[in-house]
mmCIF file of C-alpha atoms in Angstrom:
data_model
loop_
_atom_site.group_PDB
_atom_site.id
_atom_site.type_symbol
_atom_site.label_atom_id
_atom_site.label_comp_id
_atom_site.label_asym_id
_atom_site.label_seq_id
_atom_site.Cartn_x
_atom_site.Cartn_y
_atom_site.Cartn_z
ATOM 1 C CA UNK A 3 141.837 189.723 125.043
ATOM 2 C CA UNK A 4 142.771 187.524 127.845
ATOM 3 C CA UNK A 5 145.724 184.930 127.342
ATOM 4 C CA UNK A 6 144.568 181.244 126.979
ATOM 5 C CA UNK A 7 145.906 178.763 129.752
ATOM 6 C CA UNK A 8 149.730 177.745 129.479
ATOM 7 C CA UNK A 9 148.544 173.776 129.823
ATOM 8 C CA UNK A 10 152.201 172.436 129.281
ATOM 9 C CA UNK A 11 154.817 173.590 131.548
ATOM 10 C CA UNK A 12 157.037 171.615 133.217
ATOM 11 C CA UNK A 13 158.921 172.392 136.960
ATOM 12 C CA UNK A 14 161.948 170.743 139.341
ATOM 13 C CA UNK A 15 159.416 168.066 139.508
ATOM 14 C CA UNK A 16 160.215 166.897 135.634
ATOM 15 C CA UNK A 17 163.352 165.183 135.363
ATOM 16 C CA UNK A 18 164.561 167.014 132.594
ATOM 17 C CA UNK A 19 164.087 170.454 133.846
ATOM 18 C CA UNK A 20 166.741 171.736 136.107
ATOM 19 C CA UNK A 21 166.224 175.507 135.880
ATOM 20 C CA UNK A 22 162.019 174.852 136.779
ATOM 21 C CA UNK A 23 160.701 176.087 139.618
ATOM 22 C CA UNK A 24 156.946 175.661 140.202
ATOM 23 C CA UNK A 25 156.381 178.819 142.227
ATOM 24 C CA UNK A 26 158.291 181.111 140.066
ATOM 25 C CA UNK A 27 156.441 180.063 137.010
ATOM 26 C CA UNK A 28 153.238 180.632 138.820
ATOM 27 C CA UNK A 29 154.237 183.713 139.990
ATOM 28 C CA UNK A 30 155.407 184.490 136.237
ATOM 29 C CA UNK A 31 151.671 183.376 135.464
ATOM 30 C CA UNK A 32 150.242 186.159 137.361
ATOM 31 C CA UNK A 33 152.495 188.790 136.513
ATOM 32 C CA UNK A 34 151.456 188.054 132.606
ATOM 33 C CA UNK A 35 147.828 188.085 133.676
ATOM 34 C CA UNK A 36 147.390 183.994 132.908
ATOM 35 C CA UNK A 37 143.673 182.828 133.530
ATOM 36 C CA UNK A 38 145.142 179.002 134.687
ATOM 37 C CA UNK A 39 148.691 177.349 134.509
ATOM 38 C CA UNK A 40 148.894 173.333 133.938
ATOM 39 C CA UNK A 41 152.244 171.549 135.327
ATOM 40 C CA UNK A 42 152.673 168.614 132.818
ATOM 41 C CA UNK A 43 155.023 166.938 134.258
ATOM 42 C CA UNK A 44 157.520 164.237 132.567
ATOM 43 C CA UNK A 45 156.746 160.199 132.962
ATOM 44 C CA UNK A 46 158.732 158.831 130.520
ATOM 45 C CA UNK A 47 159.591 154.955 131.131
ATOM 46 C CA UNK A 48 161.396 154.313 127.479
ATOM 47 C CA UNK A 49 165.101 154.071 127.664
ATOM 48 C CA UNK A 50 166.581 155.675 124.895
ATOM 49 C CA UNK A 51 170.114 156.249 123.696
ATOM 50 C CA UNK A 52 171.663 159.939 123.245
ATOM 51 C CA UNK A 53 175.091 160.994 121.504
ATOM 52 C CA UNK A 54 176.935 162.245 124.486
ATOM 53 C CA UNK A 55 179.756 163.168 122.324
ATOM 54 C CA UNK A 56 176.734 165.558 120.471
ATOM 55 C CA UNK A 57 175.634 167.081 123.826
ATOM 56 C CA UNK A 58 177.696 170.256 125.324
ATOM 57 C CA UNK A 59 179.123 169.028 128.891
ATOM 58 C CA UNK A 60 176.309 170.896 130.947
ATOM 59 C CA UNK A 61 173.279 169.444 128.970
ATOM 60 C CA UNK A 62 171.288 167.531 131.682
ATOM 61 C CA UNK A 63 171.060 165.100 129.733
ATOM 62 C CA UNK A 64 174.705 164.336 129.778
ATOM 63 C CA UNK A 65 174.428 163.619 133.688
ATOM 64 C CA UNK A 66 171.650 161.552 133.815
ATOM 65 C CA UNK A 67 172.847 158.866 130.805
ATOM 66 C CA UNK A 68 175.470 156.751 131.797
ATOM 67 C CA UNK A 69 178.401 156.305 129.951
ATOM 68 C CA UNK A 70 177.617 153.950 127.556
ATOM 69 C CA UNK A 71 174.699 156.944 126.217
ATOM 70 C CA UNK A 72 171.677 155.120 127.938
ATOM 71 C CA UNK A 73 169.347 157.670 129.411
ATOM 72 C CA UNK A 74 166.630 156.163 131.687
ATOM 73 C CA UNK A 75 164.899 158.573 132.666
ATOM 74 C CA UNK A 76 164.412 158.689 137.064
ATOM 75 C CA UNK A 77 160.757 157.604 138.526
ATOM 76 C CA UNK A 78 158.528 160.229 139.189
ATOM 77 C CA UNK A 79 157.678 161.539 142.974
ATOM 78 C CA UNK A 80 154.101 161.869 142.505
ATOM 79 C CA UNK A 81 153.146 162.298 146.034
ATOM 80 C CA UNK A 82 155.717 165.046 146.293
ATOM 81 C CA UNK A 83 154.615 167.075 143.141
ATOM 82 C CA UNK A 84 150.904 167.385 144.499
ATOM 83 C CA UNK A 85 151.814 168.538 147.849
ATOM 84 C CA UNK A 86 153.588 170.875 145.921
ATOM 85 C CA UNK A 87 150.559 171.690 143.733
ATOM 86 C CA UNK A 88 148.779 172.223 147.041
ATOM 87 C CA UNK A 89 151.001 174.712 148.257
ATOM 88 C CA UNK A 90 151.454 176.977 145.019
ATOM 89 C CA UNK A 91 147.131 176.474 145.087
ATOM 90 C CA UNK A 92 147.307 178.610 148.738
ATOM 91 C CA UNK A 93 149.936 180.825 147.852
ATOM 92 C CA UNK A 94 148.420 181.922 144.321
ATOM 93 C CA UNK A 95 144.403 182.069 145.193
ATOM 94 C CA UNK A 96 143.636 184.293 141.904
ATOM 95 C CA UNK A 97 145.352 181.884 139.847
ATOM 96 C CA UNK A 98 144.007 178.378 138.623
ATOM 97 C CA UNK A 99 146.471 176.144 139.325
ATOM 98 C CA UNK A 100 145.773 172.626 137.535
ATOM 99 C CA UNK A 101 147.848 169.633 138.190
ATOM 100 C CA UNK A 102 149.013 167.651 135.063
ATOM 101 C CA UNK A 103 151.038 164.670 133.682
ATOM 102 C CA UNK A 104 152.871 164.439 130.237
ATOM 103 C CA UNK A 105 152.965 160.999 129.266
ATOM 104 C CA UNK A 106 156.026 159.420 126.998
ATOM 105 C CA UNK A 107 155.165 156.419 124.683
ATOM 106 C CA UNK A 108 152.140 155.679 127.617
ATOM 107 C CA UNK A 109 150.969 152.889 124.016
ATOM 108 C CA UNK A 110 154.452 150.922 124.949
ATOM 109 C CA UNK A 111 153.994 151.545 129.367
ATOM 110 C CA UNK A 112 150.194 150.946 129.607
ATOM 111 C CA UNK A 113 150.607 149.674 133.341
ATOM 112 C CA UNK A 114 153.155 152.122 134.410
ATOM 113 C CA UNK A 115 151.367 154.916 133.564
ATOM 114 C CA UNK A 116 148.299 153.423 134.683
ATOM 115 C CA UNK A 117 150.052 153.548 138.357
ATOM 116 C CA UNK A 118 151.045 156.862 138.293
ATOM 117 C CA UNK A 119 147.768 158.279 137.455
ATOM 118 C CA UNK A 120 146.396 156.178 140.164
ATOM 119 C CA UNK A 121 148.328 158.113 142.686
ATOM 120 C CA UNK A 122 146.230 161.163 143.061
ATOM 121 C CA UNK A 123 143.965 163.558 140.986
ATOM 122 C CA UNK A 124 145.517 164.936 137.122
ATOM 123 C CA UNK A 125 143.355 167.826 135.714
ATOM 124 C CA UNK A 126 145.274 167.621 132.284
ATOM 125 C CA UNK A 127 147.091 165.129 130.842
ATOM 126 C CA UNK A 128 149.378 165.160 127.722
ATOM 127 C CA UNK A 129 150.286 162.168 125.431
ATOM 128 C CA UNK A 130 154.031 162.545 123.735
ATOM 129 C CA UNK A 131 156.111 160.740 121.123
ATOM 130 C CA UNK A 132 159.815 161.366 122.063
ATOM 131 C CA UNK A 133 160.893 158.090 120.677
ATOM 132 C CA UNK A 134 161.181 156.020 118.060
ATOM 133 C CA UNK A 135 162.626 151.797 117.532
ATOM 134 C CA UNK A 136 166.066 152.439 116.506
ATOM 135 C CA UNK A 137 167.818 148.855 115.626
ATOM 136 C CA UNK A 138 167.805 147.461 118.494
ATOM 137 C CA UNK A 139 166.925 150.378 120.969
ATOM 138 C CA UNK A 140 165.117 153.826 121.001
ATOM 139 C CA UNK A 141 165.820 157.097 119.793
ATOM 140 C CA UNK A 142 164.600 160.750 119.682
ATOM 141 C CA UNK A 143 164.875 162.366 116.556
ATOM 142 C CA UNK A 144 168.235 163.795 116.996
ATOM 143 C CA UNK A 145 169.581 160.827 116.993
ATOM 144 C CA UNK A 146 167.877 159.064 114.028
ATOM 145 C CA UNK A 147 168.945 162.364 111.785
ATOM 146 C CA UNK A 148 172.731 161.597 111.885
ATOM 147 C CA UNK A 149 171.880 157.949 110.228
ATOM 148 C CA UNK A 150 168.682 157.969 108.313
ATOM 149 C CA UNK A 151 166.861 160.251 106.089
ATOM 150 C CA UNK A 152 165.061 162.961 107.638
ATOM 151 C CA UNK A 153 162.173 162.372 105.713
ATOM 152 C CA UNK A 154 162.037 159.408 106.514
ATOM 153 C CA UNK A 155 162.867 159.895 110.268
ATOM 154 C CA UNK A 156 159.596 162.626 110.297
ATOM 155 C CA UNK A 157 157.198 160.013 108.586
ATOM 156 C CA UNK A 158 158.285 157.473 110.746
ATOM 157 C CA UNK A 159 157.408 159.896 113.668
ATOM 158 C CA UNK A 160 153.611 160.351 112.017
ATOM 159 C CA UNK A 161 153.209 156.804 111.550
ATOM 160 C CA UNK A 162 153.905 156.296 115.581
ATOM 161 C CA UNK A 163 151.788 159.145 116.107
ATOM 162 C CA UNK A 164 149.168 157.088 114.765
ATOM 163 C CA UNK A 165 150.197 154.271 116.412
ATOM 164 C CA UNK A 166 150.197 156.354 120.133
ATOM 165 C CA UNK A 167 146.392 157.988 120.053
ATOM 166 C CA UNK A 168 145.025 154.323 118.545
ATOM 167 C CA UNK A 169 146.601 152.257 121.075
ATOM 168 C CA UNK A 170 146.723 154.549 124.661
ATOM 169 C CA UNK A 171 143.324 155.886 126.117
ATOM 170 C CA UNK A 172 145.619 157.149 129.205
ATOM 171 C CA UNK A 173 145.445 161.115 127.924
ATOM 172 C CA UNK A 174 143.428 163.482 126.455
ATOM 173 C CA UNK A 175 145.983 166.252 125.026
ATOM 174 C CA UNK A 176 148.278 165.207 122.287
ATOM 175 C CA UNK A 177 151.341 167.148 122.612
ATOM 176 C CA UNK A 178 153.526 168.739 120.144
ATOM 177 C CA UNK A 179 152.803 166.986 116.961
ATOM 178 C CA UNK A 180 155.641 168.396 115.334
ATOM 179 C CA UNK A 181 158.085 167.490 117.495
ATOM 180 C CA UNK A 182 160.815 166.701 114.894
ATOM 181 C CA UNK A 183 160.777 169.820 113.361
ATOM 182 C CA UNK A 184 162.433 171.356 116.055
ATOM 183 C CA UNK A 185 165.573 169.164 115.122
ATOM 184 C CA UNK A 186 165.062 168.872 111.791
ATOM 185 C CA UNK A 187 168.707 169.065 109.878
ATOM 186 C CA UNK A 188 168.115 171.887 107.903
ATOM 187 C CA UNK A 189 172.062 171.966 107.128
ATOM 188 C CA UNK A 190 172.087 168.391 105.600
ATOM 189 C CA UNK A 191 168.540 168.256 104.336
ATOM 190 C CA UNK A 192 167.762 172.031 103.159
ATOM 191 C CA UNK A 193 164.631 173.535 104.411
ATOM 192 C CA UNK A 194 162.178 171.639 105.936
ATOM 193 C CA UNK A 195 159.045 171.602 103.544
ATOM 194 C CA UNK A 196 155.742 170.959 105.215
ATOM 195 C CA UNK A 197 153.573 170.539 101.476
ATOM 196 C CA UNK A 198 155.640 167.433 101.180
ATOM 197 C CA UNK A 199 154.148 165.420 104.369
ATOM 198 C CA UNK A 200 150.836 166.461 104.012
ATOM 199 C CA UNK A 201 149.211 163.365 103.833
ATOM 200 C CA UNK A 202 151.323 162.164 106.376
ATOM 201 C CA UNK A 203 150.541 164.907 108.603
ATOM 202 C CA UNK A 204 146.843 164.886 107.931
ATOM 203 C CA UNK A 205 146.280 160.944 108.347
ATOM 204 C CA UNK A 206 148.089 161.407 111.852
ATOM 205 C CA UNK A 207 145.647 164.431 112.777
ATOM 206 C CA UNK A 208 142.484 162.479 111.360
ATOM 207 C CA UNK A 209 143.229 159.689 113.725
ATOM 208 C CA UNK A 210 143.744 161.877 116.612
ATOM 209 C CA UNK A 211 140.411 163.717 115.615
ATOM 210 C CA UNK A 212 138.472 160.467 115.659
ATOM 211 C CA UNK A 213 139.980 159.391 118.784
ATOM 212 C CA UNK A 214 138.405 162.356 120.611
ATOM 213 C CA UNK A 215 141.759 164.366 121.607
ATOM 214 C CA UNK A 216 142.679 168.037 121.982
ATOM 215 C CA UNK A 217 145.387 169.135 119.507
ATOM 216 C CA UNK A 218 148.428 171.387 121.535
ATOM 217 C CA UNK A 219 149.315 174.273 119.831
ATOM 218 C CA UNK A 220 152.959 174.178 120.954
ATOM 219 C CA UNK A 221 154.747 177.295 120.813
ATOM 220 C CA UNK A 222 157.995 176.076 121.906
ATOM 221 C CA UNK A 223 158.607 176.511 117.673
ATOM 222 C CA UNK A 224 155.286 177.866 116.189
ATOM 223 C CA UNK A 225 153.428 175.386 115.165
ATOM 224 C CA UNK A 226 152.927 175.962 111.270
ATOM 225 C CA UNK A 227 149.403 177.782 110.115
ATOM 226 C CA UNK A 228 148.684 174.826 107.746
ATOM 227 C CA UNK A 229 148.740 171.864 110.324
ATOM 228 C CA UNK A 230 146.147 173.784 112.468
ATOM 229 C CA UNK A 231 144.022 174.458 109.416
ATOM 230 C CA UNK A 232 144.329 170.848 108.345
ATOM 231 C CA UNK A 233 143.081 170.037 111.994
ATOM 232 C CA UNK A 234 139.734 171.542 111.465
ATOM 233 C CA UNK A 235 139.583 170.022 108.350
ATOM 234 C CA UNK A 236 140.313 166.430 109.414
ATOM 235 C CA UNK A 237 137.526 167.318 112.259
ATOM 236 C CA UNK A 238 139.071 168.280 115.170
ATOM 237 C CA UNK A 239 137.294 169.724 117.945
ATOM 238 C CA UNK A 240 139.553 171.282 120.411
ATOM 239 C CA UNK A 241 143.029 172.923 120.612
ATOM 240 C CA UNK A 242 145.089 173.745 123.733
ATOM 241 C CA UNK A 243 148.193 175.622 124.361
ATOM 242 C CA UNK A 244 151.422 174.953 125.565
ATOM 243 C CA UNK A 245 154.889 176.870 126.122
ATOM 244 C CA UNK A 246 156.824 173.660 126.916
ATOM 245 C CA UNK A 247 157.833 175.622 129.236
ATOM 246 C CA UNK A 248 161.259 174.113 131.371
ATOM 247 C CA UNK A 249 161.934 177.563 133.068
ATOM 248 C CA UNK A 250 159.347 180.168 134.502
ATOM 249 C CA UNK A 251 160.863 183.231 131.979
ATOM 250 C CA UNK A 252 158.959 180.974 129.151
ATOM 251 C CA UNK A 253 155.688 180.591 130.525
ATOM 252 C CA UNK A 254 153.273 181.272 127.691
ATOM 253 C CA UNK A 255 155.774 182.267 125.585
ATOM 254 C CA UNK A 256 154.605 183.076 121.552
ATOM 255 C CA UNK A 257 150.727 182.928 122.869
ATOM 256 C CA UNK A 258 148.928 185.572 121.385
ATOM 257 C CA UNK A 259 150.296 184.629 117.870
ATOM 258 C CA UNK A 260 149.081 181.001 118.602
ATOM 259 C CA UNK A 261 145.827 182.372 119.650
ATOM 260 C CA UNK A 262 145.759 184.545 116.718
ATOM 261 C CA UNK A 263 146.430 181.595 114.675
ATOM 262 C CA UNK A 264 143.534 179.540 116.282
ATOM 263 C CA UNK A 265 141.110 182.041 115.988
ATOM 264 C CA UNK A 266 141.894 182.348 112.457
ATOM 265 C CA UNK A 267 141.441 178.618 111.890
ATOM 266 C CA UNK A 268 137.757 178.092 113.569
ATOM 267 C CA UNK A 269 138.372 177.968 116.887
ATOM 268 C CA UNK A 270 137.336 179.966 119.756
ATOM 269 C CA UNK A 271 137.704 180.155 124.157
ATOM 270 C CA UNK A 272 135.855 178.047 125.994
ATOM 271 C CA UNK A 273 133.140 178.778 128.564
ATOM 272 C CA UNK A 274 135.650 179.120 131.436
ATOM 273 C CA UNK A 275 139.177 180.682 130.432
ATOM 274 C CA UNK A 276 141.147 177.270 131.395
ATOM 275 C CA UNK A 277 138.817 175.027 129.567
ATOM 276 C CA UNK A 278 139.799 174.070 125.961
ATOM 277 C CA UNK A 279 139.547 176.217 122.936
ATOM 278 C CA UNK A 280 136.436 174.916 120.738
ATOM 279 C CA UNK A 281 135.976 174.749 117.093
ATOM 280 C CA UNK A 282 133.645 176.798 115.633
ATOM 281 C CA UNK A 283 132.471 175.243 112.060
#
């Protein structure tokens, strides 16, 4: 069975991906028999506070904050990234190359990221939720962990969810619903138990259902059975799939699980093998 599309990775033209390289992960594409690859790239215009004294010296992060722990993340070069698009398109003719955005918070930048998809052509664009109001500023969920409850700090993240595919037409991917999960502070808290946010989880997917979206199956953690089930429960139509790849050797990375997982839930390939995976009722 052929591999679905990796429709979220990320190259040196995302801010926070220093080991990326666009050519190597299409050439990593090829060599793994990929029908299409999607650069999502990172336009993020929140500015968030990290713990620098939490981050090891070499985190990337750590050189683009300053010192007070203010990261802003640096404007994206969109004319450079689709010449760059245009020259992985000639060098790799077998494989579909499509160019891509991933949107942070684009509810709270409407204009900005209005601009930056004015600059050229996107063939898939993701909608995020890195961030959430923290007193006065913004945090990611690493940072909320160390003050708040984490159940709280993963219902606050399902509320914004909400909030995001209600407010921002700007994408038509949501990515990684479970992003908190992958920080969750399983050392403080105990084991993260999904049961307990179901209604949580499912009002967040029902919205995104309504609003007409694709649900990523992220595999940078697998994404848990249950929330794709409770997808094609809450009426979801589509799923796509996404390595979150920041460095070529993760390229679709997990993907045959995920599509295992997929299938098993009602959904099935599309008519072309880049297209989105359908549900099947």
């Amino acid at each position: 069975m052929m591999s679905p599309a990796d429709s979220h990775v990320h190259s040196e033209w995302s801010w926070d991906a220093p080991s990326g390289s666009m050519e190597r992960s299409c050439a990593r594409a090829v060599e793994l028999g990929l029908p299409a690859i999607a650069f999502t790239e990172h336009v993020d215009h929140t500015v968030w506070t990290v713990a620098l004294d939490a981050l090891a010296p070499d985190d990337h992060l750590a050189t683009v904050a300053t010192p007070q722990g203010l990261l802003a993340p640096p404007a994206f070069d969109a004319p450079g990234y689709l010449e760059a698009i245009e020259r992985c398109r000639e060098r790799f003719p077998a494989l579909r190359i499509l160019s891509g955005l991933e949107l942070g918070e684009p509810h709270w930048h409407a204009a900005a990221a209005t601009k930056v998809l004015g600059a050229g052509r996107f063939d898939r664009v993701l909608g995020s939720l890195h961030c959430l109001p923290d007193g006065d500023g913004f945090a990611e969920p690493p940072g909320q962990y160390a003050h708040r409850p984490a159940a709280d700090v993963v219902r606050h993240y399902l509320a914004g969810i909400v909030d995001l595919v209600t407010r921002s037409d700007a994408f038509s991917v949501l990515a990684h619903i479970d992003y908190p999960l992958r920080y969750w502070p399983s050392r403080e808290a105990g084991p993260f138990e999904l049961p307990k946010f179901e209604e949580e989880f499912r009002h967040a997917l029902r919205m995104t259902a309504r609003s007409g979206r694709a649900l990523e199956i992220n595999t940078r953690i697998p994404l848990h059975p249950a929330i794709v089930r409770w997808w094609h429960e809450e009426g979801g139509e589509a799923v796509t799939f996404g390595s979150d790849a920041h460095d070529p050797a993760a390229v679709a990375r997990g993907f045959r699980d995920a599509a295992d997982m997929a299938r098993a839930h009602g959904f099935r390939p599309g008519r072309d093998p880049y297209d989105f995976w359908a549900r099947v009722d």
